[in-house]
Coordinates of C-alpha atoms in Angstrom, one line a residue:
M1330 CA 32.3 -19.2 -5.9
Y1331 CA 31.6 -20.5 -9.5
I1332 CA 29.4 -19.7 -12.3
S1333 CA 27.9 -22.4 -14.5
S1334 CA 29.3 -22.3 -18.1
Y1335 CA 26.1 -23.3 -19.2
L1336 CA 25.4 -19.1 -20.1
V1337 CA 27.9 -19.4 -22.1
I1338 CA 26.5 -20.1 -25.4
D1339 CA 26.2 -19.1 -29.1
L1340 CA 23.0 -19.0 -30.7
S1341 CA 23.7 -17.1 -34.0
E1342 CA 22.0 -19.5 -36.6
L1343 CA 18.7 -18.4 -34.8
R1344 CA 16.4 -15.6 -35.0
L1345 CA 15.4 -14.8 -31.5
R1346 CA 12.8 -12.4 -30.6
Q1347 CA 13.5 -10.6 -26.7
P1348 CA 12.1 -12.2 -23.5
I1349 CA 9.5 -10.7 -22.0
V1350 CA 10.1 -9.9 -18.1
V1351 CA 7.7 -9.0 -15.2
V1352 CA 8.7 -7.9 -11.7
L1353 CA 6.2 -9.2 -9.1
G1354 CA 6.8 -9.0 -5.0
H1355 CA 4.7 -7.7 -1.9
V1356 CA 4.2 -4.1 -1.6
D1357 CA 6.7 -1.9 -0.7
H1358 CA 9.4 -4.0 -1.7
G1359 CA 10.6 -2.2 -4.1
K1360 CA 9.8 -3.4 -7.2
T1361 CA 9.2 0.4 -8.9
T1362 CA 12.7 1.4 -7.5
L1363 CA 14.0 -1.5 -9.1
L1364 CA 13.2 -1.3 -12.5
D1365 CA 13.3 2.3 -12.4
K1366 CA 17.2 1.6 -11.3
I1367 CA 17.2 -0.9 -14.3
R1368 CA 16.0 1.7 -16.7
G1369 CA 18.2 4.2 -15.3
T1370 CA 21.4 2.9 -15.8
A1371 CA 20.1 1.4 -18.7
L1372 CA 19.6 5.1 -19.9
V1373 CA 22.9 6.0 -19.5
K1374 CA 24.7 3.1 -20.8
K1375 CA 22.9 3.7 -23.8
E1376 CA 24.0 4.7 -27.6
P1377 CA 21.8 7.2 -28.9
G1378 CA 18.2 6.0 -29.9
E1379 CA 19.3 2.4 -29.1
M1380 CA 16.8 2.0 -26.2
T1381 CA 12.9 2.4 -26.5
Q1382 CA 10.1 2.7 -24.2
E1383 CA 6.5 0.8 -25.2
V1384 CA 3.2 0.9 -23.7
G1385 CA 3.6 -0.5 -20.3
A1386 CA 7.0 -2.1 -21.8
S1387 CA 10.8 -0.6 -21.5
F1388 CA 13.0 -2.5 -24.1
V1389 CA 16.7 -2.9 -22.8
P1390 CA 18.6 -3.8 -26.0
R1391 CA 21.6 -6.4 -26.0
S1392 CA 24.5 -4.1 -26.6
V1393 CA 23.5 -2.1 -23.0
I1394 CA 23.1 -5.6 -21.4
E1395 CA 26.6 -5.9 -22.4
K1396 CA 28.0 -2.5 -21.4
I1397 CA 26.1 -2.6 -17.7
A1398 CA 27.8 -6.0 -17.7
E1399 CA 31.0 -5.6 -18.8
P1400 CA 32.4 -5.7 -15.2
L1401 CA 31.3 -9.6 -14.9
K1402 CA 33.0 -10.6 -18.3
N1403 CA 35.5 -12.8 -16.2
I1404 CA 32.8 -13.7 -14.0
I1405 CA 29.6 -14.6 -16.2
P1406 CA 30.5 -14.6 -19.6
V1407 CA 27.3 -13.9 -21.6
K1408 CA 27.5 -14.0 -25.3
L1409 CA 24.1 -12.5 -26.2
E1410 CA 21.7 -13.3 -29.5
I1411 CA 18.8 -12.2 -27.9
P1412 CA 18.1 -8.7 -29.0
G1413 CA 17.0 -7.4 -25.6
L1414 CA 14.9 -7.9 -22.4
L1415 CA 11.2 -6.3 -22.7
F1416 CA 10.1 -5.6 -19.0
I1417 CA 6.7 -5.5 -18.7
D1418 CA 5.9 -2.5 -16.5
T1419 CA 2.7 -3.8 -14.2
P1420 CA 2.2 -1.8 -11.1
G1421 CA 1.3 -4.9 -9.7
H1422 CA 0.4 -8.6 -9.9
E1423 CA -3.2 -8.1 -10.4
L1424 CA -2.1 -6.5 -13.9
F1425 CA 0.4 -9.2 -14.3
S1426 CA -2.1 -12.0 -14.2
N1427 CA -3.7 -10.1 -17.3
L1428 CA -0.8 -11.3 -19.3
R1429 CA -2.3 -14.4 -19.7
R1430 CA -2.7 -17.1 -23.2
R1431 CA -4.1 -20.5 -23.3
G1432 CA -1.4 -22.8 -21.3
G1433 CA 0.5 -20.0 -19.8
S1434 CA 1.5 -17.1 -19.2
V1435 CA 2.4 -14.2 -22.0
A1436 CA 5.8 -13.6 -19.8
D1437 CA 9.1 -15.7 -20.4
I1438 CA 10.3 -15.0 -16.7
A1439 CA 10.5 -13.2 -13.6
I1440 CA 11.8 -11.4 -11.1
L1441 CA 10.3 -12.2 -7.6
V1442 CA 11.4 -8.9 -5.6
V1443 CA 12.1 -9.7 -1.4
D1444 CA 12.8 -7.2 0.7
I1445 CA 15.9 -9.0 2.3
T1446 CA 15.2 -7.5 5.7
E1447 CA 11.7 -8.2 5.8
G1448 CA 11.4 -12.0 3.5
F1449 CA 8.6 -13.6 2.2
Q1450 CA 5.4 -11.8 3.1
K1451 CA 1.5 -13.1 2.0
Q1452 CA 2.1 -11.2 -1.0
T1453 CA 5.1 -12.8 -2.3
E1454 CA 3.4 -16.0 -1.8
E1455 CA 0.8 -15.3 -3.5
S1456 CA 3.1 -14.2 -6.7
I1457 CA 4.8 -17.5 -6.2
D1458 CA 1.2 -18.8 -6.6
I1459 CA 0.4 -17.3 -9.7
L1460 CA 4.0 -17.8 -11.1
K1461 CA 3.6 -21.6 -10.6
E1462 CA 0.0 -21.3 -11.7
K1463 CA 1.2 -19.6 -14.8
K1464 CA 4.4 -21.8 -15.5
V1465 CA 6.7 -18.6 -15.6
P1466 CA 9.8 -19.3 -13.8
F1467 CA 11.7 -17.1 -11.9
L1468 CA 14.8 -15.5 -10.1
V1469 CA 14.8 -13.6 -6.9
A1470 CA 15.8 -9.9 -6.8
A1471 CA 17.1 -9.9 -2.6
N1472 CA 16.4 -6.2 -2.8
K1473 CA 17.3 -3.2 0.1
I1474 CA 20.7 -4.5 0.6
D1475 CA 21.8 -1.2 1.4
K1476 CA 19.5 -1.5 4.7
I1477 CA 22.0 -4.1 6.3
P1478 CA 23.4 -2.1 9.2
G1479 CA 26.8 -1.0 8.2
W1480 CA 26.4 -2.1 4.0
K1481 CA 29.1 0.5 2.4
P1482 CA 27.3 1.5 -1.0
L1483 CA 29.5 1.1 -4.3
E1484 CA 26.7 2.9 -6.8
N1485 CA 25.7 0.6 -9.8
A1486 CA 28.9 -1.5 -8.9
P1487 CA 28.2 -5.5 -9.4
F1488 CA 26.9 -7.4 -6.4
I1489 CA 30.3 -9.4 -6.4
T1490 CA 32.6 -6.5 -6.5
S1491 CA 30.3 -4.3 -3.6
L1492 CA 30.8 -7.4 -1.2
K1493 CA 34.4 -7.5 -1.2
K1494 CA 34.4 -4.0 0.9
Q1495 CA 31.6 -5.0 3.6
S1496 CA 33.4 -6.0 6.6
S1497 CA 32.6 -9.7 8.0
A1498 CA 30.1 -8.8 10.5
V1499 CA 28.2 -7.4 6.8
Q1500 CA 28.7 -10.3 5.1
K1501 CA 28.0 -12.3 8.0
K1502 CA 24.8 -10.7 8.2
L1503 CA 23.8 -10.4 4.6
D1504 CA 24.5 -14.6 4.7
E1505 CA 22.1 -15.1 7.5
L1506 CA 19.0 -12.7 5.9
L1507 CA 20.1 -15.2 2.7
Y1508 CA 19.8 -18.2 4.3
N1509 CA 16.3 -17.2 5.5
L1510 CA 15.5 -16.3 2.0
V1511 CA 16.6 -20.1 1.2
L1512 CA 14.6 -21.7 3.9
Q1513 CA 11.2 -19.7 3.3
L1514 CA 11.6 -21.0 -0.6
A1515 CA 12.5 -24.3 0.6
T1516 CA 9.0 -24.5 2.7
L1517 CA 7.3 -23.8 -0.8
N1518 CA 9.4 -26.7 -2.2
F1519 CA 11.6 -24.8 -4.7
N1520 CA 15.5 -25.3 -4.1
A1521 CA 18.2 -22.1 -4.0
E1522 CA 21.0 -20.5 -3.3
R1523 CA 22.8 -17.2 -3.9
Y1524 CA 23.4 -16.5 -8.1
D1525 CA 27.0 -17.2 -7.6
R1526 CA 27.0 -20.9 -6.0
V1527 CA 24.4 -22.3 -8.0
S1528 CA 26.1 -24.5 -10.5
D1529 CA 23.0 -25.7 -12.7
F1530 CA 20.1 -22.8 -12.6
T1531 CA 17.1 -25.1 -14.4
K1532 CA 17.5 -27.0 -11.0
M1533 CA 17.9 -24.1 -8.5
I1534 CA 16.1 -20.5 -8.2
S1535 CA 18.9 -18.0 -8.5
I1536 CA 19.1 -15.3 -5.4
I1537 CA 20.5 -12.4 -6.3
P1538 CA 21.1 -9.5 -3.9
V1539 CA 20.4 -5.9 -5.2
S1540 CA 19.4 -2.2 -4.2
G1541 CA 17.5 -0.9 -6.5
K1542 CA 18.5 2.5 -4.4
T1543 CA 22.4 2.4 -5.1
G1544 CA 21.9 -0.3 -7.8
E1545 CA 24.4 -2.4 -6.7
G1546 CA 23.8 -6.2 -8.0
I1547 CA 22.2 -4.9 -11.3
P1548 CA 24.6 -5.9 -13.2
E1549 CA 23.9 -9.7 -12.5
L1550 CA 20.6 -9.2 -12.7
L1551 CA 20.5 -8.2 -16.2
A1552 CA 23.3 -10.8 -17.2
I1553 CA 21.4 -13.7 -15.8
L1554 CA 18.2 -12.7 -17.5
A1555 CA 19.5 -12.4 -20.3
G1556 CA 22.3 -15.7 -20.3
L1557 CA 19.3 -17.8 -19.0
T1558 CA 16.9 -17.2 -21.3
Q1559 CA 18.6 -17.2 -23.9
R1560 CA 20.1 -20.7 -23.2
Y1561 CA 17.3 -22.4 -21.7
M1562 CA 13.8 -20.8 -23.8
Q1563 CA 15.5 -21.5 -27.3
G1564 CA 11.9 -22.5 -28.7
K1565 CA 10.3 -19.8 -26.8
L1566 CA 12.1 -17.4 -28.4
K1567 CA 11.9 -18.2 -31.8
F1568 CA 10.6 -15.4 -34.6
V1569 CA 6.9 -17.2 -35.5
E1570 CA 6.0 -15.6 -38.9
G1571 CA 2.6 -14.9 -39.7
P1572 CA -0.6 -12.8 -38.1
A1573 CA -0.1 -11.6 -34.2
K1574 CA -1.0 -13.0 -31.1
G1575 CA -1.5 -10.9 -27.9
V1576 CA -3.6 -9.7 -24.7
I1577 CA -4.7 -6.7 -23.3
L1578 CA -3.0 -5.4 -20.4
E1579 CA -5.6 -2.3 -20.3
V1580 CA -8.4 -0.5 -21.8
K1581 CA -7.9 3.3 -21.8
E1582 CA -9.9 6.2 -23.8
E1583 CA -7.1 8.4 -25.2
P1584 CA -7.8 12.2 -26.2
G1585 CA -7.9 12.7 -30.0
L1586 CA -7.6 8.8 -30.3
G1587 CA -11.0 7.6 -28.5
H1588 CA -10.9 3.4 -27.2
T1589 CA -7.5 1.9 -27.0
I1590 CA -6.1 -1.1 -25.9
D1591 CA -2.6 -1.1 -24.3
T1592 CA -1.4 -5.2 -25.9
I1593 CA 1.8 -7.0 -25.5
I1594 CA 2.3 -8.9 -28.8
Y1595 CA 3.7 -11.9 -28.0
D1596 CA 3.7 -14.1 -31.5
G1597 CA 4.0 -12.8 -34.8
I1598 CA 3.4 -9.7 -36.6
L1599 CA 0.7 -7.1 -36.2
R1600 CA 0.2 -4.3 -39.2
K1601 CA -2.0 -1.4 -39.6
D1602 CA -5.2 -2.3 -41.2
D1603 CA -5.3 -6.2 -39.9
T1604 CA -8.5 -7.4 -38.5
I1605 CA -8.0 -8.1 -35.1
I1606 CA -10.4 -10.2 -32.9
L1607 CA -11.2 -10.1 -29.3
G1608 CA -13.1 -10.5 -26.2
G1609 CA -15.6 -7.8 -24.9
I1610 CA -18.2 -7.4 -22.5
N1611 CA -21.4 -8.7 -24.5
G1612 CA -19.4 -10.7 -26.6
I1613 CA -16.9 -11.0 -29.3
I1614 CA -15.2 -7.9 -31.0
S1615 CA -13.7 -7.7 -34.7
T1616 CA -12.2 -4.8 -35.9
K1617 CA -10.2 -3.1 -38.1
V1618 CA -6.3 -1.9 -37.1
R1619 CA -6.6 2.3 -37.2
S1620 CA -3.0 2.9 -35.7
I1621 CA -0.7 1.3 -33.9
L1622 CA 1.3 3.9 -31.6
L1623 CA 4.2 4.7 -29.9
P1624 CA 4.8 7.3 -26.8
S1625 CA 7.8 9.0 -27.4
P1626 CA 11.1 7.3 -26.5
L1627 CA 11.3 7.4 -22.0
Q1628 CA 8.3 8.1 -22.0
D1629 CA 6.2 7.0 -19.2
M1630 CA 3.3 5.1 -20.5
R1631 CA 0.6 5.9 -17.8
M1632 CA 1.6 9.4 -18.2
A1633 CA 1.5 9.8 -21.6
K1634 CA -1.2 11.8 -23.2
T1635 CA 0.5 13.3 -26.5
G1636 CA 3.1 12.6 -28.9
Y1637 CA 2.5 8.7 -29.9
K1638 CA 4.2 7.5 -32.8
S1639 CA 2.4 5.9 -35.3
I1640 CA 4.0 2.7 -37.4
D1641 CA 2.6 0.5 -40.1
E1642 CA 3.9 -2.8 -38.1
V1643 CA 5.4 -4.6 -35.1
S1644 CA 7.1 -8.1 -34.3
A1645 CA 6.6 -10.0 -31.7
A1646 CA 7.5 -9.3 -28.4
A1647 CA 6.3 -5.8 -28.2
G1648 CA 4.0 -3.6 -26.3
V1649 CA 1.7 -1.3 -28.4
K1650 CA -1.1 1.1 -28.0
I1651 CA -3.7 0.2 -31.0
A1652 CA -6.2 2.2 -32.0
A1653 CA -9.3 0.9 -33.7
P1654 CA -13.1 1.4 -34.0
N1655 CA -15.3 -0.3 -31.6
L1656 CA -13.3 -0.6 -28.6
E1657 CA -15.4 0.3 -25.6
E1658 CA -16.4 -3.1 -24.4
A1659 CA -13.1 -4.5 -24.8
L1660 CA -12.1 -6.5 -22.1
A1661 CA -9.2 -6.4 -20.3
G1662 CA -7.0 -9.8 -20.0
S1663 CA -8.4 -10.8 -23.7
P1664 CA -6.6 -12.5 -26.4
V1665 CA -5.9 -10.7 -29.4
Y1666 CA -5.8 -12.2 -32.6
A1667 CA -4.6 -10.9 -36.1
T1668 CA -5.9 -12.4 -38.8
P1669 CA -5.8 -10.9 -42.7
E1670 CA -7.8 -13.7 -44.1
S1671 CA -11.8 -13.3 -43.5
N1672 CA -12.4 -17.0 -43.9
K1673 CA -9.9 -17.1 -40.8
I1674 CA -12.5 -15.3 -38.6
Q1675 CA -15.1 -17.6 -37.5
E1676 CA -13.0 -19.9 -36.3
I1677 CA -10.6 -17.1 -34.2
R1678 CA -13.8 -15.8 -32.8
K1679 CA -15.0 -20.0 -31.4
I1680 CA -11.3 -20.2 -29.8
I1681 CA -11.9 -16.8 -28.2
E1682 CA -15.4 -17.3 -26.9
D1683 CA -14.2 -20.9 -25.5
E1684 CA -11.2 -19.4 -23.5
I1685 CA -13.1 -16.9 -22.2
S1686 CA -16.3 -18.9 -21.5
K1687 CA -13.9 -20.6 -19.1
I1688 CA -13.5 -17.8 -17.0
R1689 CA -16.9 -16.1 -17.1
F1690 CA -19.6 -18.4 -16.7
S1691 CA -22.8 -18.6 -14.4
K1692 CA -23.5 -21.8 -12.8
D1693 CA -26.1 -23.6 -11.1
V1694 CA -24.1 -24.2 -7.6
L1695 CA -24.7 -22.8 -4.5
G1696 CA -21.8 -20.3 -4.1
I1697 CA -20.6 -16.5 -4.2
V1698 CA -20.6 -13.9 -6.6
V1699 CA -17.5 -12.5 -8.0
K1700 CA -17.4 -9.8 -9.9
A1701 CA -13.5 -8.0 -11.4
D1702 CA -11.9 -5.7 -13.4
S1703 CA -10.3 -7.7 -16.2
L1704 CA -10.5 -11.1 -17.4
G1705 CA -7.1 -12.4 -15.7
T1706 CA -7.9 -10.9 -11.7
L1707 CA -11.5 -12.7 -12.6
E1708 CA -9.4 -15.6 -13.2
S1709 CA -6.1 -15.5 -10.6
I1710 CA -9.3 -15.0 -8.1
V1711 CA -11.5 -17.6 -8.8
N1712 CA -8.6 -19.9 -8.7
A1713 CA -7.7 -18.8 -5.5
L1714 CA -11.7 -19.2 -3.9
E1715 CA -11.6 -22.7 -5.7
K1716 CA -8.5 -23.7 -4.2
M1717 CA -9.8 -22.8 -0.5
K1718 CA -13.1 -24.7 -1.2
I1719 CA -15.3 -21.7 -1.6
P1720 CA -17.9 -22.2 -4.7
V1721 CA -18.2 -19.5 -7.4
R1722 CA -21.5 -19.1 -8.6
V1723 CA -21.3 -16.5 -10.9
A1724 CA -18.2 -14.8 -11.9
D1725 CA -18.3 -12.2 -14.5
I1726 CA -16.0 -8.3 -15.4
G1727 CA -18.0 -4.9 -14.7
P1728 CA -20.1 -3.4 -12.2
I1729 CA -22.2 -4.9 -9.8
S1730 CA -26.1 -5.7 -11.5
K1731 CA -29.4 -6.1 -10.3
R1732 CA -28.4 -9.8 -11.6
D1733 CA -25.6 -9.9 -9.7
V1734 CA -27.8 -9.7 -6.6
I1735 CA -30.3 -12.0 -7.5
E1736 CA -27.9 -15.0 -7.5
A1737 CA -26.3 -13.6 -4.3
E1738 CA -29.8 -13.8 -2.4
L1739 CA -30.4 -17.0 -4.2
S1740 CA -27.5 -18.8 -2.8
A1741 CA -27.9 -16.8 0.8
K1742 CA -31.4 -18.4 1.0
E1743 CA -29.9 -22.0 1.9
H1744 CA -26.3 -21.2 2.6
E1745 CA -26.0 -17.5 4.4
E1746 CA -22.4 -17.7 3.9
Y1747 CA -22.6 -18.1 0.2
G1748 CA -24.3 -14.2 0.1
I1749 CA -21.3 -12.4 -1.3
I1750 CA -20.8 -10.2 -3.8
A1751 CA -16.6 -10.1 -4.0
A1752 CA -15.9 -6.7 -6.0
F1753 CA -12.7 -6.5 -7.4
R1754 CA -11.8 -2.3 -8.7
V1755 CA -15.4 -2.7 -9.8
K1756 CA -18.3 -0.8 -8.4
T1757 CA -22.1 -0.8 -7.7
L1758 CA -24.9 0.4 -10.5
P1759 CA -26.2 3.4 -9.0
N1760 CA -29.9 2.7 -6.7
L1761 CA -29.0 -0.8 -6.4
D1762 CA -30.7 -2.4 -3.4
T1763 CA -27.7 -5.1 -2.0
S1764 CA -29.0 -5.0 1.9
K1765 CA -29.9 -8.5 1.7
V1766 CA -26.2 -9.7 0.4
K1767 CA -22.7 -9.0 2.1
V1768 CA -20.8 -6.9 -1.2
I1769 CA -17.0 -7.0 -0.1
Y1770 CA -14.7 -4.4 -2.1
G1771 CA -11.4 -4.8 -3.1
D1772 CA -8.1 -3.8 -5.0
I1773 CA -5.3 -6.6 -3.4
I1774 CA -6.3 -9.8 -4.6
Y1775 CA -5.2 -11.4 -1.7
Q1776 CA -6.8 -9.2 0.8
L1777 CA -10.3 -9.6 -0.9
I1778 CA -9.9 -13.7 -0.9
D1779 CA -8.8 -13.2 3.5
D1780 CA -11.8 -11.1 3.5
V1781 CA -14.2 -13.3 1.9
E1782 CA -12.6 -16.0 3.7
K1783 CA -13.1 -14.4 7.1
Y1784 CA -16.9 -13.6 6.3
I1785 CA -17.6 -17.0 5.6
T1786 CA -15.7 -17.8 8.8
D1787 CA -17.2 -15.3 11.2
V1788 CA -21.1 -16.0 9.6
L1789 CA -20.3 -20.3 10.0
D1790 CA -18.8 -19.4 13.7
R1791 CA -22.5 -17.8 14.2
K1792 CA -24.4 -20.6 12.6
K1793 CA -22.6 -23.1 14.9
R1794 CA -22.7 -21.0 18.0
R1795 CA -26.7 -19.7 17.2
T1796 CA -27.3 -23.5 16.5
L1797 CA -25.5 -24.9 19.5
D1798 CA -27.4 -22.5 21.6
S1799 CA -30.6 -24.0 20.8
L1800 CA -29.6 -27.4 22.0
I1801 CA -30.4 -29.0 25.1
L1802 CA -27.0 -29.3 26.4
P1803 CA -25.8 -31.9 29.2
G1804 CA -25.8 -30.8 32.7
K1805 CA -25.2 -32.1 36.4
F1806 CA -25.9 -30.4 39.7
E1807 CA -26.9 -30.9 43.5
I1808 CA -29.3 -29.1 45.8
L1809 CA -27.3 -28.3 48.2
P1810 CA -28.0 -29.1 51.8
G1811 CA -29.4 -26.0 54.2
Y1812 CA -29.8 -23.6 51.0
V1813 CA -33.4 -24.7 50.0
F1814 CA -35.0 -20.9 50.1
R1815 CA -38.3 -21.8 48.7
R1816 CA -40.0 -25.4 48.9
S1817 CA -43.0 -25.3 45.7
N1818 CA -43.6 -23.6 42.9
P1819 CA -41.1 -21.8 41.8
I1820 CA -38.5 -24.1 43.8
I1821 CA -35.4 -21.7 45.1
V1822 CA -32.4 -23.4 45.8
G1823 CA -28.7 -23.0 46.3
V1824 CA -27.2 -25.6 43.9
K1825 CA -23.1 -26.7 42.6
I1826 CA -22.5 -27.6 39.3
L1827 CA -21.0 -30.8 39.1
G1828 CA -20.4 -31.0 35.1
G1829 CA -21.5 -29.6 32.0
I1830 CA -23.6 -27.0 31.1
V1831 CA -27.0 -25.7 33.0
K1832 CA -29.1 -22.6 31.6
P1833 CA -32.6 -21.2 32.2
K1834 CA -35.3 -22.6 30.3
Y1835 CA -33.7 -26.2 30.4
P1836 CA -35.8 -29.1 31.7
V1837 CA -34.4 -31.0 34.6
I1838 CA -35.0 -34.8 35.6
T1839 CA -34.2 -36.8 38.6
S1840 CA -31.7 -39.4 38.1
E1841 CA -34.9 -41.9 37.9
N1842 CA -35.9 -39.9 34.9
V1843 CA -38.5 -38.1 36.6
R1844 CA -39.5 -34.8 34.8
L1845 CA -39.0 -32.2 37.7
G1846 CA -39.6 -28.8 35.7
D1847 CA -37.8 -26.2 33.9
I1848 CA -35.3 -23.9 35.0
L1849 CA -36.6 -20.0 35.5
Q1850 CA -33.7 -18.3 36.3
I1851 CA -29.8 -18.5 37.6
Q1852 CA -27.9 -16.0 39.9
D1853 CA -24.8 -15.3 41.6
N1854 CA -25.0 -12.6 44.3
K1855 CA -28.4 -11.1 42.5
K1856 CA -26.5 -10.9 39.5
S1857 CA -28.7 -13.1 36.4
L1858 CA -26.5 -15.9 34.3
D1859 CA -27.1 -17.1 31.1
K1860 CA -25.6 -20.3 32.0
A1861 CA -23.7 -21.6 34.8
T1862 CA -20.5 -24.4 34.5
V1863 CA -18.6 -27.1 36.5
G1864 CA -17.5 -26.2 40.1
M1865 CA -19.9 -22.8 39.9
E1866 CA -22.5 -22.6 42.9
V1867 CA -25.3 -20.3 42.2
A1868 CA -29.1 -19.7 43.3
M1869 CA -31.4 -21.5 40.9
S1870 CA -35.2 -21.1 40.0
I1871 CA -37.2 -24.0 39.2
K1872 CA -41.0 -24.0 38.2
S1873 CA -42.0 -27.2 39.0
N1874 CA -45.4 -29.0 40.7
A1875 CA -42.9 -31.0 43.4
M1876 CA -41.9 -29.7 46.7
I1877 CA -38.6 -30.0 48.1
G1878 CA -38.8 -32.7 51.3
R1879 CA -41.6 -34.9 49.0
Q1880 CA -40.8 -35.3 45.6
V1881 CA -37.5 -34.2 45.9
S1882 CA -34.3 -33.9 48.5
E1883 CA -32.0 -31.4 49.3
G1884 CA -28.3 -33.2 48.2
E1885 CA -30.3 -34.7 45.3
I1886 CA -28.3 -35.1 42.1
L1887 CA -30.6 -33.7 38.9
Y1888 CA -30.4 -33.1 35.4
T1889 CA -31.0 -31.3 32.3
D1890 CA -33.5 -33.5 30.4
V1891 CA -31.5 -33.5 27.0
S1892 CA -33.8 -35.3 24.0
K1893 CA -32.2 -38.3 21.8
E1894 CA -31.9 -35.6 19.1
D1895 CA -30.8 -32.5 20.6
L1896 CA -27.3 -35.6 22.0
E1897 CA -27.3 -37.3 18.3
I1898 CA -26.5 -33.1 16.8
L1899 CA -24.2 -32.2 19.5
V1900 CA -22.3 -35.8 19.4
N1901 CA -22.2 -35.4 15.6
N1902 CA -21.5 -31.9 14.8
Y1903 CA -20.0 -30.3 18.0
K1904 CA -17.5 -32.7 19.0
S1905 CA -14.9 -30.1 19.8
S1906 CA -17.2 -28.5 22.2
I1907 CA -18.1 -31.3 24.5
T1908 CA -15.5 -31.1 27.5
D1909 CA -14.3 -34.0 29.7
D1910 CA -16.6 -33.1 32.1
M1911 CA -19.4 -33.0 29.7
K1912 CA -18.2 -36.3 28.6
E1913 CA -19.4 -38.0 32.3
V1914 CA -22.4 -36.2 32.5
I1915 CA -23.7 -37.9 28.7
Q1916 CA -22.2 -41.0 30.0
E1917 CA -25.0 -40.7 33.1
I1918 CA -27.7 -39.2 31.4
I1919 CA -27.7 -42.3 28.5
K1920 CA -27.6 -44.5 31.2
I1921 CA -30.7 -42.8 33.0
K1922 CA -32.9 -42.4 29.7
R1923 CA -31.9 -46.0 28.4
K1924 CA -34.6 -47.4 31.8
D1925 CA -37.0 -45.9 29.5
D1926 CA -35.9 -45.8 26.3
P1927 CA -33.4 -48.7 25.0
L1928 CA -32.8 -46.8 22.2
Y1929 CA -31.0 -43.9 23.3
G1930 CA -27.7 -42.6 23.0
L1931 CA -27.1 -45.9 20.7
G1932 CA -24.5 -45.6 18.6
I1933 CA -23.1 -42.2 20.3
N1934 CA -19.2 -42.6 20.2
L1935 CA -17.5 -40.0 22.5

């Protein structure tokens, strides 16, 4: 086992900000448990006043990381210059989508949590897609090693230490499960390996076996996160002086404060009384910071109602709650810019307007309507749909309105399958008639997209069946000798289907292209059938002025009368529905029809 010496660095000449870390993964793979364990372990190791928890974020300082990683000092010698790690506490990758900025993501690095016993799931792959799209490097926390049969837990121990305590059978099983993750990452074009077997951390994804339940592997996870970000992100981690830049995670209404925005500041300094500019539902909002607030240390931000501490300024990177007038229409996922200079306001407004207009749009195309609760989720959904070649007509924030219904109805008139409103965590306005369109609600991105795709596929299949059913299909049958039940109108005979498909209402011709009449009914054992296929022997009634024994004989071969247009539609649009026996019938019908129409079937390629 070996560790790259790349992690041993001295950046004492640089003033670095803490890296921003997000945690992603499939539901129930242990993201929250792992975060709680990191926070809990850090809390035990901290000195009084060292660890702070901000809005939607937990800051684990350098001194705590060094204490937790101390047992690894001979294996992973990390000399830290970064202040620590800022973990963004998001309930899922939907909120991670809000950590957007021009050219990528606010996040510096991500932890992809995977249940080692289950491997990659749908949401795991979707998380990787978002990380690739946002250009966020990541490492894999192979969680729940304590669930491996026979595993003997060693509370809060480094993985390397715990591994030595396990039996050879358990170690073998662990390697099998890790190899499965390596293979799954390889299918997504990533080279990966267990962290202690990685020689170049810039070229391979590190997989760190951990347990969010027992704390095993947490020392390596924190040490490698800190070392990697410090070594490979020097340019991104320098302090940048100047006005703050941030992104809104959530918009909330707080008792006594009014509407506030939980914001990640990723650049510059935010001060009380700064003018901030951000995106709103009905346009750009310009307002003045009344308060910069932090809840009490270690308080869960999502539960905090009181005990906020007011501060005068905050430097990047930090998670803060901002109270200011006119925030009720603020857009989650919107950029936030601070500007102390009034002459910069118009320039910044234009920057934000341009950015938001790329996400919120209305196009004159036939496509679906997408409504979401935030810019980040809207952007992720639209990007995913466009990759699947599903066009989007309207992409917007907020509840479903009458305008959205009208837009969906316009698409549905020409393409029924696009008469959809995909609604992510938003509701429909009261008393709105949506009966003429399909509204698909969802609160998990990949599930909503799956539901949209399934509906479109179902509608197209239904249209295809409906159109195919409207065609006269090629069919060939023989009047069975001795099975003539009625000789004249209607002719009732026993027949054997020799190829293709025969249905009631189909017109019938002879091998000389003489129109015989229309099929009235097909029966088998006195039960009516909607079609008969090759090999079946059935009773058939035909409305016809001909008579058996005169114009048509027992044992004669008859065909369905397929028009030139129907044949072209069948071959051009529904080739996959043409069976081998039907191909033979088509060739025979073409030969029969060309006696009277030399152009019949011209260009048909079976």
